[in-house]
mmCIF file of C-alpha atoms and ligand atoms in Angstrom:
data_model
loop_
_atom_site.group_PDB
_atom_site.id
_atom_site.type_symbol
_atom_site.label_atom_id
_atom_site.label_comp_id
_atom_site.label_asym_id
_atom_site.label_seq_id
_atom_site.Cartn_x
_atom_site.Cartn_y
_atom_site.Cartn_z
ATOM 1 C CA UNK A 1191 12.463 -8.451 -102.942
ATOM 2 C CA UNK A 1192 10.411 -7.979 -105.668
ATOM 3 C CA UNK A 1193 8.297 -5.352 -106.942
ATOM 4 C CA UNK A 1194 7.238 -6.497 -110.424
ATOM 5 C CA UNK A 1195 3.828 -8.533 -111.250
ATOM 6 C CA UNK A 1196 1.532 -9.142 -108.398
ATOM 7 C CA UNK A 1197 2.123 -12.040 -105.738
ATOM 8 C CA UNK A 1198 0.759 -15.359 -105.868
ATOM 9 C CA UNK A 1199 -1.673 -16.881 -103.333
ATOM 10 C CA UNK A 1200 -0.302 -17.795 -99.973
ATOM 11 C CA UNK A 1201 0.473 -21.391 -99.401
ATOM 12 C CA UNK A 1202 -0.458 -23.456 -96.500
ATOM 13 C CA UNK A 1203 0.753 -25.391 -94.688
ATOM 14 C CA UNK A 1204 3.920 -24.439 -94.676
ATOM 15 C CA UNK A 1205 6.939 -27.027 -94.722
ATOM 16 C CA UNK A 1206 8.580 -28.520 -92.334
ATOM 17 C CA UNK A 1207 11.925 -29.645 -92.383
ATOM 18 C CA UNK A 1208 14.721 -31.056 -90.249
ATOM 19 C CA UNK A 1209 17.871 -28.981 -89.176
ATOM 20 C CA UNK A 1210 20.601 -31.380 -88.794
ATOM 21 C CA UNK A 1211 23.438 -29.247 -86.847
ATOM 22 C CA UNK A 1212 26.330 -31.479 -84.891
ATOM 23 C CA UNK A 1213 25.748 -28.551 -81.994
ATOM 24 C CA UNK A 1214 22.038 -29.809 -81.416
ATOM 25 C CA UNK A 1215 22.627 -33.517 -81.905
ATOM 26 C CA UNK A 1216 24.988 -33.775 -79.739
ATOM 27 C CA UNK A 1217 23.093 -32.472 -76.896
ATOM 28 C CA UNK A 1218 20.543 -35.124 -77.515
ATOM 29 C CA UNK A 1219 18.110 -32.652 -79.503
ATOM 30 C CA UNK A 1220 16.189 -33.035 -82.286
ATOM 31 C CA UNK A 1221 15.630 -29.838 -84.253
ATOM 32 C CA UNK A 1222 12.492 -29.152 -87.068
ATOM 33 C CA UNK A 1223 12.337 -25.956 -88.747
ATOM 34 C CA UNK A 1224 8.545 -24.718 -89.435
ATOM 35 C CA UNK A 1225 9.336 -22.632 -92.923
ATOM 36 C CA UNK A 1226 6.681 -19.986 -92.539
ATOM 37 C CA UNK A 1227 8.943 -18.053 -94.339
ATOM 38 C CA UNK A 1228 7.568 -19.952 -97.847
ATOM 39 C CA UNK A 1229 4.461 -19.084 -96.871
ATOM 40 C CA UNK A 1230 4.628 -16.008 -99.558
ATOM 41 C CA UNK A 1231 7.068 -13.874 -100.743
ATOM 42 C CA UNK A 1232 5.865 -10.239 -99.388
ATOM 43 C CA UNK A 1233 3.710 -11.391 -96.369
ATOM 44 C CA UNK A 1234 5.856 -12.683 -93.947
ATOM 45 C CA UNK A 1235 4.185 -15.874 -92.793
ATOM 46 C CA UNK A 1236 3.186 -15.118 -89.365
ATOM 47 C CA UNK A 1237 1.639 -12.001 -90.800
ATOM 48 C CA UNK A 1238 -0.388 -13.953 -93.045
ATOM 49 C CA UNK A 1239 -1.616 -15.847 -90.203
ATOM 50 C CA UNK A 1240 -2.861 -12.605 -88.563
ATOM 51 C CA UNK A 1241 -4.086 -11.059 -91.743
ATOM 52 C CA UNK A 1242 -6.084 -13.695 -92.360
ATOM 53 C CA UNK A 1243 -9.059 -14.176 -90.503
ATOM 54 C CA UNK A 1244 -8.967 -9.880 -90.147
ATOM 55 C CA UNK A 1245 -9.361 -9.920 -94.530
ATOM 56 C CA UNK A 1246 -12.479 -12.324 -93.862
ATOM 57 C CA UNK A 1247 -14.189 -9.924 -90.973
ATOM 58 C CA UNK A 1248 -13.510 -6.930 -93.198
ATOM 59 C CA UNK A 1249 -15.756 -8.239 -96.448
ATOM 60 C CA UNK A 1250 -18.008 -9.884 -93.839
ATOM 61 C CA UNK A 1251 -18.801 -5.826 -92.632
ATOM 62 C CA UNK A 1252 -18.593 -5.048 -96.259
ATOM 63 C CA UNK A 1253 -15.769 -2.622 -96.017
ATOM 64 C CA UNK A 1254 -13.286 -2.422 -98.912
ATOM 65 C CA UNK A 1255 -10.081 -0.399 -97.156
ATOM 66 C CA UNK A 1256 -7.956 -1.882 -94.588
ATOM 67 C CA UNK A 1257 -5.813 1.027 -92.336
ATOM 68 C CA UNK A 1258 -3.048 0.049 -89.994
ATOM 69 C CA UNK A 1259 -0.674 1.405 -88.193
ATOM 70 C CA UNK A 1260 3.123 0.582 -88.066
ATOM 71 C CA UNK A 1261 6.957 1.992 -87.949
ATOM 72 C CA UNK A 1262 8.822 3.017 -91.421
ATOM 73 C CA UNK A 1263 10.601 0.006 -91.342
ATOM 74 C CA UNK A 1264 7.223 -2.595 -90.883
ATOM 75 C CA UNK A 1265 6.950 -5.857 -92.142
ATOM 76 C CA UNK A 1266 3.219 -6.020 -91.252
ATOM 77 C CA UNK A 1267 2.519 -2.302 -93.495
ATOM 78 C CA UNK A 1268 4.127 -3.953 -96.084
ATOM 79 C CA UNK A 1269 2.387 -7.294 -95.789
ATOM 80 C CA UNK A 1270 -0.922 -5.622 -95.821
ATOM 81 C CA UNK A 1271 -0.308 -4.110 -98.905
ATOM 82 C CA UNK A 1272 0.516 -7.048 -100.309
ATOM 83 C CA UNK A 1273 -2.148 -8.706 -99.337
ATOM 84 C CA UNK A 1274 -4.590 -5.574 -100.060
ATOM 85 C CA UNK A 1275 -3.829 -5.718 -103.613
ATOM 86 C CA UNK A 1276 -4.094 -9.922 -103.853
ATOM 87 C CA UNK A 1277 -7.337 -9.434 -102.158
ATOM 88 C CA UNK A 1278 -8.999 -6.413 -103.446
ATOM 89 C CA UNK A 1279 -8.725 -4.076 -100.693
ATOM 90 C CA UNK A 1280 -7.572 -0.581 -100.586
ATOM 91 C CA UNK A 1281 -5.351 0.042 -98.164
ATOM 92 C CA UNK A 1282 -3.834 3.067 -95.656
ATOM 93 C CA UNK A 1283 -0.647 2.441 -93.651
ATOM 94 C CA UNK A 1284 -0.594 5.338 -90.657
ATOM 95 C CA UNK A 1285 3.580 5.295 -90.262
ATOM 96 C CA UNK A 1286 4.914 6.414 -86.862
ATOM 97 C CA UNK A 1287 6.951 9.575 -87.553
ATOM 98 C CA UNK A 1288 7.824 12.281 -90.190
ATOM 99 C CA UNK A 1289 7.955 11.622 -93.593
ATOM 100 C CA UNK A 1290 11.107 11.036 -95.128
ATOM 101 C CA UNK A 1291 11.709 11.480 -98.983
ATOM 102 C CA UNK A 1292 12.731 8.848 -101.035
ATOM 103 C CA UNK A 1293 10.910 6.318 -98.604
ATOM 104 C CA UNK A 1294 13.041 3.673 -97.552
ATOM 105 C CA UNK A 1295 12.752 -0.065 -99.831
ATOM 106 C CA UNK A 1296 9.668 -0.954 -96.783
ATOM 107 C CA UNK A 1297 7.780 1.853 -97.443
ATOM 108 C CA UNK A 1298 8.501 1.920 -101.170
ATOM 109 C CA UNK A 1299 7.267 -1.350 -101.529
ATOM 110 C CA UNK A 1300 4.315 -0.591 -99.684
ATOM 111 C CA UNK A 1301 3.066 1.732 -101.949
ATOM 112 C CA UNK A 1302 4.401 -0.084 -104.749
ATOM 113 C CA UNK A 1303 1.500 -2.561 -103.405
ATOM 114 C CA UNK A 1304 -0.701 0.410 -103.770
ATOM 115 C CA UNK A 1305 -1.029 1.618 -100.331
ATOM 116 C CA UNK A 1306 -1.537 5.182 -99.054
ATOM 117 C CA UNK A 1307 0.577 6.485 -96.282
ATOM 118 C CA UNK A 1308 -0.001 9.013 -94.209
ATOM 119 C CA UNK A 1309 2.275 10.001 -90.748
ATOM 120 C CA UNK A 1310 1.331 10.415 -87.382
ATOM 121 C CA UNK A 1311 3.902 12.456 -84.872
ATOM 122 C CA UNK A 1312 5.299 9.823 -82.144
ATOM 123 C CA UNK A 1313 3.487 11.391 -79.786
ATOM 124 C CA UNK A 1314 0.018 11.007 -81.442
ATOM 125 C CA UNK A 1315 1.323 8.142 -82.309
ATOM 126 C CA UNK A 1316 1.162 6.197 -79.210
ATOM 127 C CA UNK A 1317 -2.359 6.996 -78.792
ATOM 128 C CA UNK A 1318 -2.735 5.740 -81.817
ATOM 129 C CA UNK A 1319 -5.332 3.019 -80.324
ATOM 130 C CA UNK A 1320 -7.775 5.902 -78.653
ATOM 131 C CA UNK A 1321 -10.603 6.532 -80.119
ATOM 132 C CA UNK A 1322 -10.632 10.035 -81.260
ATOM 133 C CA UNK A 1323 -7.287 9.640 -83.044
ATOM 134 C CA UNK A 1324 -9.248 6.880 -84.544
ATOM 135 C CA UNK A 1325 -12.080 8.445 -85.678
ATOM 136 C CA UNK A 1326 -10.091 11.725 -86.879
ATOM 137 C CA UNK A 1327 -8.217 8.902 -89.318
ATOM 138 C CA UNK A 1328 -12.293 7.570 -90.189
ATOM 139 C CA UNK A 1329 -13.320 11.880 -91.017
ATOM 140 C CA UNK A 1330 -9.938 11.380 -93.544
ATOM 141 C CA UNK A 1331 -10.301 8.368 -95.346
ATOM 142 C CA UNK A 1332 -13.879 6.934 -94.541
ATOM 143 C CA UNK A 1333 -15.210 3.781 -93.159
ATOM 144 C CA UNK A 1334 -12.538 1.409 -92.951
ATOM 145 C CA UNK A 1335 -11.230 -1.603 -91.336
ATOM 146 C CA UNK A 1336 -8.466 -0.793 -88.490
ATOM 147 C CA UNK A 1337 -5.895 -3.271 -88.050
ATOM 148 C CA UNK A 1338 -3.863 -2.757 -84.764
ATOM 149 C CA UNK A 1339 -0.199 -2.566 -85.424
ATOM 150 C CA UNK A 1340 1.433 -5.604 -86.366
ATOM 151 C CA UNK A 1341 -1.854 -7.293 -86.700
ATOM 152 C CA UNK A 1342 -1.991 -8.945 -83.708
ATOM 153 C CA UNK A 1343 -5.671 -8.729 -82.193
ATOM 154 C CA UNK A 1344 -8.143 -11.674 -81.460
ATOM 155 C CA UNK A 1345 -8.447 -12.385 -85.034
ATOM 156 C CA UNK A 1346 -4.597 -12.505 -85.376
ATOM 157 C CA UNK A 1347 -3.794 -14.742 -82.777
ATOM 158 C CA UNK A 1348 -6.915 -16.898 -83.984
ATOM 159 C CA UNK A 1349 -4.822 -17.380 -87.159
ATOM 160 C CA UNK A 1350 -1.638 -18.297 -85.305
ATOM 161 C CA UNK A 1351 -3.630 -20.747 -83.589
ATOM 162 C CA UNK A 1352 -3.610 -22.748 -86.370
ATOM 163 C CA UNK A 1353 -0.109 -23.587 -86.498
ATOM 164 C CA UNK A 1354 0.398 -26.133 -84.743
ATOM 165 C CA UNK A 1355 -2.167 -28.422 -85.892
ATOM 166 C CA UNK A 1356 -0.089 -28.646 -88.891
ATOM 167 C CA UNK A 1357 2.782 -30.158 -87.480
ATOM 168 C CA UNK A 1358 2.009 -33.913 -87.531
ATOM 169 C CA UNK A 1359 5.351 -34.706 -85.408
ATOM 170 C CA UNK A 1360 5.558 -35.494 -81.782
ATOM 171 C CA UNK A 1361 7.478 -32.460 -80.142
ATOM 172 C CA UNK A 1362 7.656 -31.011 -77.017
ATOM 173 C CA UNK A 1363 8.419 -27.701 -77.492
ATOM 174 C CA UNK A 1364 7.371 -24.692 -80.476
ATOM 175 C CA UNK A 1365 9.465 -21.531 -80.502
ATOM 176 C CA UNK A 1366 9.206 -17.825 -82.317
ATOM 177 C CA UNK A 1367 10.477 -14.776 -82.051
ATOM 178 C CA UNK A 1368 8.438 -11.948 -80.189
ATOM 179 C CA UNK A 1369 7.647 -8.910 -81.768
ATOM 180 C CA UNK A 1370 4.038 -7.478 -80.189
ATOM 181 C CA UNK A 1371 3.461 -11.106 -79.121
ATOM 182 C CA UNK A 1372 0.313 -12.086 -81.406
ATOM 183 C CA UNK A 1373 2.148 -15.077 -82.944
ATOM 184 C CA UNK A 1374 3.148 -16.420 -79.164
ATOM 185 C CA UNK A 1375 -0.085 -15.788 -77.891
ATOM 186 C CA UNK A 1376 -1.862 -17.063 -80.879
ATOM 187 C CA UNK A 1377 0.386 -20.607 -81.057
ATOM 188 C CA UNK A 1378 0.021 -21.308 -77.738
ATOM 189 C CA UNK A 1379 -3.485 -20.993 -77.730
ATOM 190 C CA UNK A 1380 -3.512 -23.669 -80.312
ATOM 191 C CA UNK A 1381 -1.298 -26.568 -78.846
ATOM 192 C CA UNK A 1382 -2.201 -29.461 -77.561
ATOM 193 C CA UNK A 1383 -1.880 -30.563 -73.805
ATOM 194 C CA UNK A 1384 1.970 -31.567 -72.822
ATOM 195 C CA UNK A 1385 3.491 -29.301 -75.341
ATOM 196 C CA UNK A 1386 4.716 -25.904 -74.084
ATOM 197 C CA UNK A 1387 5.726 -22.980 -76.587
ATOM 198 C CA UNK A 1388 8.800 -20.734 -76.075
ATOM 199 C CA UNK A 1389 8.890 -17.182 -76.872
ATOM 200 C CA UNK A 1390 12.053 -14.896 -77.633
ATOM 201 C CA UNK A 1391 11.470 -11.264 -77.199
ATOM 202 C CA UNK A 1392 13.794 -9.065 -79.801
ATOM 203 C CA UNK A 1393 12.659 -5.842 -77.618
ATOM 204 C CA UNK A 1394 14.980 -4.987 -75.170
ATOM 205 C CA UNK A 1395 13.170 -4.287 -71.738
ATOM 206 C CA UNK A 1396 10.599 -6.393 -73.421
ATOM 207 C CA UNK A 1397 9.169 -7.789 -69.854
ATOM 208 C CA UNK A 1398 5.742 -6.121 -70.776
ATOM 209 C CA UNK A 1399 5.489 -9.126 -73.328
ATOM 210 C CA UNK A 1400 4.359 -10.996 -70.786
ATOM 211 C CA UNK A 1401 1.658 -9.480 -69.812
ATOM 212 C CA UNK A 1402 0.475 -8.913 -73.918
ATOM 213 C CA UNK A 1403 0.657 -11.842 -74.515
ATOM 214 C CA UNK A 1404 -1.526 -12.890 -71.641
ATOM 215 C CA UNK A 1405 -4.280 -9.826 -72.597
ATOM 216 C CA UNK A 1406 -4.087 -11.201 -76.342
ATOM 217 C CA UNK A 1407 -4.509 -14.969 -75.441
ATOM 218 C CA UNK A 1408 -7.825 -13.564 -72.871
ATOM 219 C CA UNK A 1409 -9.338 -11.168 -75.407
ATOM 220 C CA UNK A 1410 -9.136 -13.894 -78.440
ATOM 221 C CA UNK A 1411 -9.859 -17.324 -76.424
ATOM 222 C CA UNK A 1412 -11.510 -16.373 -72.891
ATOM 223 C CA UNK A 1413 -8.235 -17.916 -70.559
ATOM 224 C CA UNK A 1414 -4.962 -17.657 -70.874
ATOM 225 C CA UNK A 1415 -2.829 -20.862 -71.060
ATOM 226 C CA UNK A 1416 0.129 -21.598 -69.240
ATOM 227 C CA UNK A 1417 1.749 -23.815 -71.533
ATOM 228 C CA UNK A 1418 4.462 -20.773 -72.658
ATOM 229 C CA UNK A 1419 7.111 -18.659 -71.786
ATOM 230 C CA UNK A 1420 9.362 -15.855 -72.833
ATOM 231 C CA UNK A 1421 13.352 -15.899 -73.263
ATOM 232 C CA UNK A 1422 14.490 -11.923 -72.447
ATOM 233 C CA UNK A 1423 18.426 -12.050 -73.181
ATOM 234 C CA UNK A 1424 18.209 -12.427 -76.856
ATOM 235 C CA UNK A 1425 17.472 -8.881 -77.854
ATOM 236 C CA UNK A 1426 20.787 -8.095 -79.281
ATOM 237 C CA UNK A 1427 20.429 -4.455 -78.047
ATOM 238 C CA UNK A 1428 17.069 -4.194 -78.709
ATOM 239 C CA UNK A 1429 14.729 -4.059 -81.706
ATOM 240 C CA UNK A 1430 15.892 -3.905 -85.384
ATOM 241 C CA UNK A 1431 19.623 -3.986 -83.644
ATOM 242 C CA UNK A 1432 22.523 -6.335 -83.677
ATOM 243 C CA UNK A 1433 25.422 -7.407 -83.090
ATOM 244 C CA UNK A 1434 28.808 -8.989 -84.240
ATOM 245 C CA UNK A 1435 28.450 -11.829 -82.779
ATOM 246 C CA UNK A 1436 24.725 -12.073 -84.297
ATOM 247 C CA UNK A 1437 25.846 -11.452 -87.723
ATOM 248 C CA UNK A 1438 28.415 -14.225 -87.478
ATOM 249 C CA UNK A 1439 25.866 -16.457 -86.135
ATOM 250 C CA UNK A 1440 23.767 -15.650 -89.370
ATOM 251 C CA UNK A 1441 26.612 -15.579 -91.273
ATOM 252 C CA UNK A 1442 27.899 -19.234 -89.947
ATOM 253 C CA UNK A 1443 24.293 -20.445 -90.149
ATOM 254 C CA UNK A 1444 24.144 -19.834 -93.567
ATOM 255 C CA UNK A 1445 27.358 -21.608 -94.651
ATOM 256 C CA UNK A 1446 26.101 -24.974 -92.650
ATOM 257 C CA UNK A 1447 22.722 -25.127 -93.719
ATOM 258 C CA UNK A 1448 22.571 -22.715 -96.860
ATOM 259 C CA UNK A 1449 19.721 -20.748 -95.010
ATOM 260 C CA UNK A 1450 19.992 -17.091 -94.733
ATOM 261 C CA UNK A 1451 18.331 -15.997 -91.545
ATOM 262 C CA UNK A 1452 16.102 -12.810 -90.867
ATOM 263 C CA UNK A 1453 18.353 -10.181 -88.749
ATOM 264 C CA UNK A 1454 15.604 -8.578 -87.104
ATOM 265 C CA UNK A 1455 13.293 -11.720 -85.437
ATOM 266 C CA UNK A 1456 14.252 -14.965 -86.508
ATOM 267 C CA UNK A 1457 18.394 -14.982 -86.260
ATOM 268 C CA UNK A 1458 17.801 -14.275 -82.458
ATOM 269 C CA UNK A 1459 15.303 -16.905 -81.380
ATOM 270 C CA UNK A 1460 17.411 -19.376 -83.503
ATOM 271 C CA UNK A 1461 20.457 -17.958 -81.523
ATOM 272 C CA UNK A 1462 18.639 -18.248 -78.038
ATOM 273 C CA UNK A 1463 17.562 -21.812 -79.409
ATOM 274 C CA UNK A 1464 21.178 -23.066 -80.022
ATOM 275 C CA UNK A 1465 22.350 -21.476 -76.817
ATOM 276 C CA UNK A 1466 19.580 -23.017 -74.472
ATOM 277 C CA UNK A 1467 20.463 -26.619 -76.024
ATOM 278 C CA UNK A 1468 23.434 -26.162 -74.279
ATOM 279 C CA UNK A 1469 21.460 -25.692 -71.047
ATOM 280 C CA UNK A 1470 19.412 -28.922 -70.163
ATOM 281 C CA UNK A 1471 17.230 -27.237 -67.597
ATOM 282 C CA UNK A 1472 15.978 -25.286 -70.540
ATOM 283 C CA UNK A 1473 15.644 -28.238 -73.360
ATOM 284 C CA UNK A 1474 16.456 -31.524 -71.793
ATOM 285 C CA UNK A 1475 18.100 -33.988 -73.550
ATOM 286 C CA UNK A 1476 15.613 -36.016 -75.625
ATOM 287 C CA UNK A 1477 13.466 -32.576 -76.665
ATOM 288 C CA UNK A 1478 12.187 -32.586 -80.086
ATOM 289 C CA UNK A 1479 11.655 -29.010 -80.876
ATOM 290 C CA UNK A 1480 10.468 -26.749 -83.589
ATOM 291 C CA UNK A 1481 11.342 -23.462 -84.557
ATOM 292 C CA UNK A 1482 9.066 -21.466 -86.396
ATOM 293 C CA UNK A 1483 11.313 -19.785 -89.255
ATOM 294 C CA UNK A 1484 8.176 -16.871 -89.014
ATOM 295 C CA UNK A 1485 9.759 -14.792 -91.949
ATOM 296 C CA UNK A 1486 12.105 -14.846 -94.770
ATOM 297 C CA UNK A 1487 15.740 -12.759 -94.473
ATOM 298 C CA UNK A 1488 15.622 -9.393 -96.023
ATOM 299 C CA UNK A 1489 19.050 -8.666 -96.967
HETATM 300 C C1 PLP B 782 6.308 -9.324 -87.245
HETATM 301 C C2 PLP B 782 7.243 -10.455 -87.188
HETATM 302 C C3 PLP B 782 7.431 -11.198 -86.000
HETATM 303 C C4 PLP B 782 6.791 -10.811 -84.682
HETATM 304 O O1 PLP B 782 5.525 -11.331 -84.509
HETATM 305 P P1 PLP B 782 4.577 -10.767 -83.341
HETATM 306 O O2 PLP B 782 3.299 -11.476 -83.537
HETATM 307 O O3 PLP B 782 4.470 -9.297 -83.567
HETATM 308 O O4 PLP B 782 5.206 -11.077 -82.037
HETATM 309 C C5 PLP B 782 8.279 -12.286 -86.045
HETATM 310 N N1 PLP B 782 8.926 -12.616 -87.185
HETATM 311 C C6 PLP B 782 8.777 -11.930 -88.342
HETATM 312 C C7 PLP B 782 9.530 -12.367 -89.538
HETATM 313 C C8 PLP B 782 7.920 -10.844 -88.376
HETATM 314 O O5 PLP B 782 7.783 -10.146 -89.521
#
């Protein structure tokens, strides 16, 4: 983690390399990783992809501050103040929750990136998207442009919708983790007929996914696509959680293929990935697929 000099530009499109694991070949599988994760040091790939298209409204309306909303341990507050500073924006991170002195490495990085926090109860909190808790945030800090949490809004899944045009291999099926479901939404959106994507929700009781990602993919593109789905028992206990046997799946992951693997989203789709190889009603013998590696390990 870094908090010296100031980032360098993100770089698209990412890489793409092969996994070569004996527990994937041997069921017949062919396995690309989609390394988001070198998309930028500080802004977690996928974020990028949200942020994106949300940077280019906001100097489109002229505004110069970007305020979003997020929990004290958010990669997407601390990617968009990252990206606030690369870009020239001011930026306000509303944090679910008290404040609590010295902030935690997230939140300290945050405002190492310049950005102002201020705290909202977890009751106001959740009505965080209503308008007059809006506007009372507007009286504060002046015309600005609100980012939902985790950036994932029409714009956002417009930017994930990109992806997969940049994979020029033939495979059959995308995965990612699912966080507030932008990235899903937004890559299935974007793939081409015959391909399906597969989602992995790291929420436990995370069956509302569904439905977000279906109001996402309707409020950005006009339909909703059928070409995805959502894995539910690879939470790990829920968000931010884990387990042994996760850790010595990361742990053994990163002895074979010298890759360390992020705890909270990415080591559990890759998990779910390795276990539904096993199962060829879920990835038939013969699948290529491609895992979207959507953010760098922080630990
Ligand atoms: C935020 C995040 C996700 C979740 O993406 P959503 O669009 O919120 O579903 C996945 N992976 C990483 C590394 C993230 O930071």
């Amino acid at each position: 983690m870094s908090f010296g000099a100031s980032p360098p530009v993100p770089r698209l499109p990412s890489p793409v390399e092969e996994l070569r694991d004996e527990r994937i070949a041997e069921r017949g599988i062919r396995l690309f990783l989609k390394r988001d994760d070198l998309i930028h040091p500080e802004i977690p790939g996928n974020k990028w992809r949200k942020l994106k298209y949300n940077l280019l409204a906001a100097k489109e309306l002229g505004l110069s501050t970007l305020l979003t909303f997020g929990g004290p341990y958010s990669n997407h507050l601390r990617a968009t103040a990252a990206a606030g500073e690369l870009f020239g924006f001011s930026t306000i991170g509303v944090v679910r929750g008290e404040e609590h002195l010295p902030l935690n490495p997230s939140l300290e990085q945050a405002t190492s990136r310049g950005m102002r926090l201020t705290y909202l109860d977890r009751t106001t909190y959740r009505r965080k998207n209503d308008e007059d808790v809006i506007e009372a945030l507007r009286r504060r800090y002046g015309e600005c442009y609100v980012l939902p949490e985790g950036g994932s809004n029409p714009l956002g899944v417009r930017g994930c919708a990109e992806l997969p045009a940049e994979l020029d291999l033939d495979f059959d099926v995308i995965c990612c983790p699912v966080g507030s479901g932008g990235t899903l939404a937004g890559i299935a959106v974007g793939l081409a007929v015959g391909r399906r994507a597969l989602g992995f929700s790291v929420l436990r009781g995370g069956q509302f996914l569904t439905r977000e990602v279906a109001r996402l993919q309707q409020e950005a593109s006009g339909a909703v696509s059928e070409a995805w789905s959502i894995e539910y028992d690879y939470h790990f206990g829920g968000f931010a959680k884990s387990t042994a046997e996760l850790r010595s799946f990361i742990d053994d992951f990163e002895d074979r293929h010298k890759l360390r693997l992020d705890r909270v989203y990415v080591a559990k789709m890759m998990s779910g990935i390795f276990d539904l190889a096993a199962d060829s009603a879920k990835l038939p013998t013969g699948s290529v697929v491609v895992a979207v590696v959507t953010g760098p390990a922080d630990d």
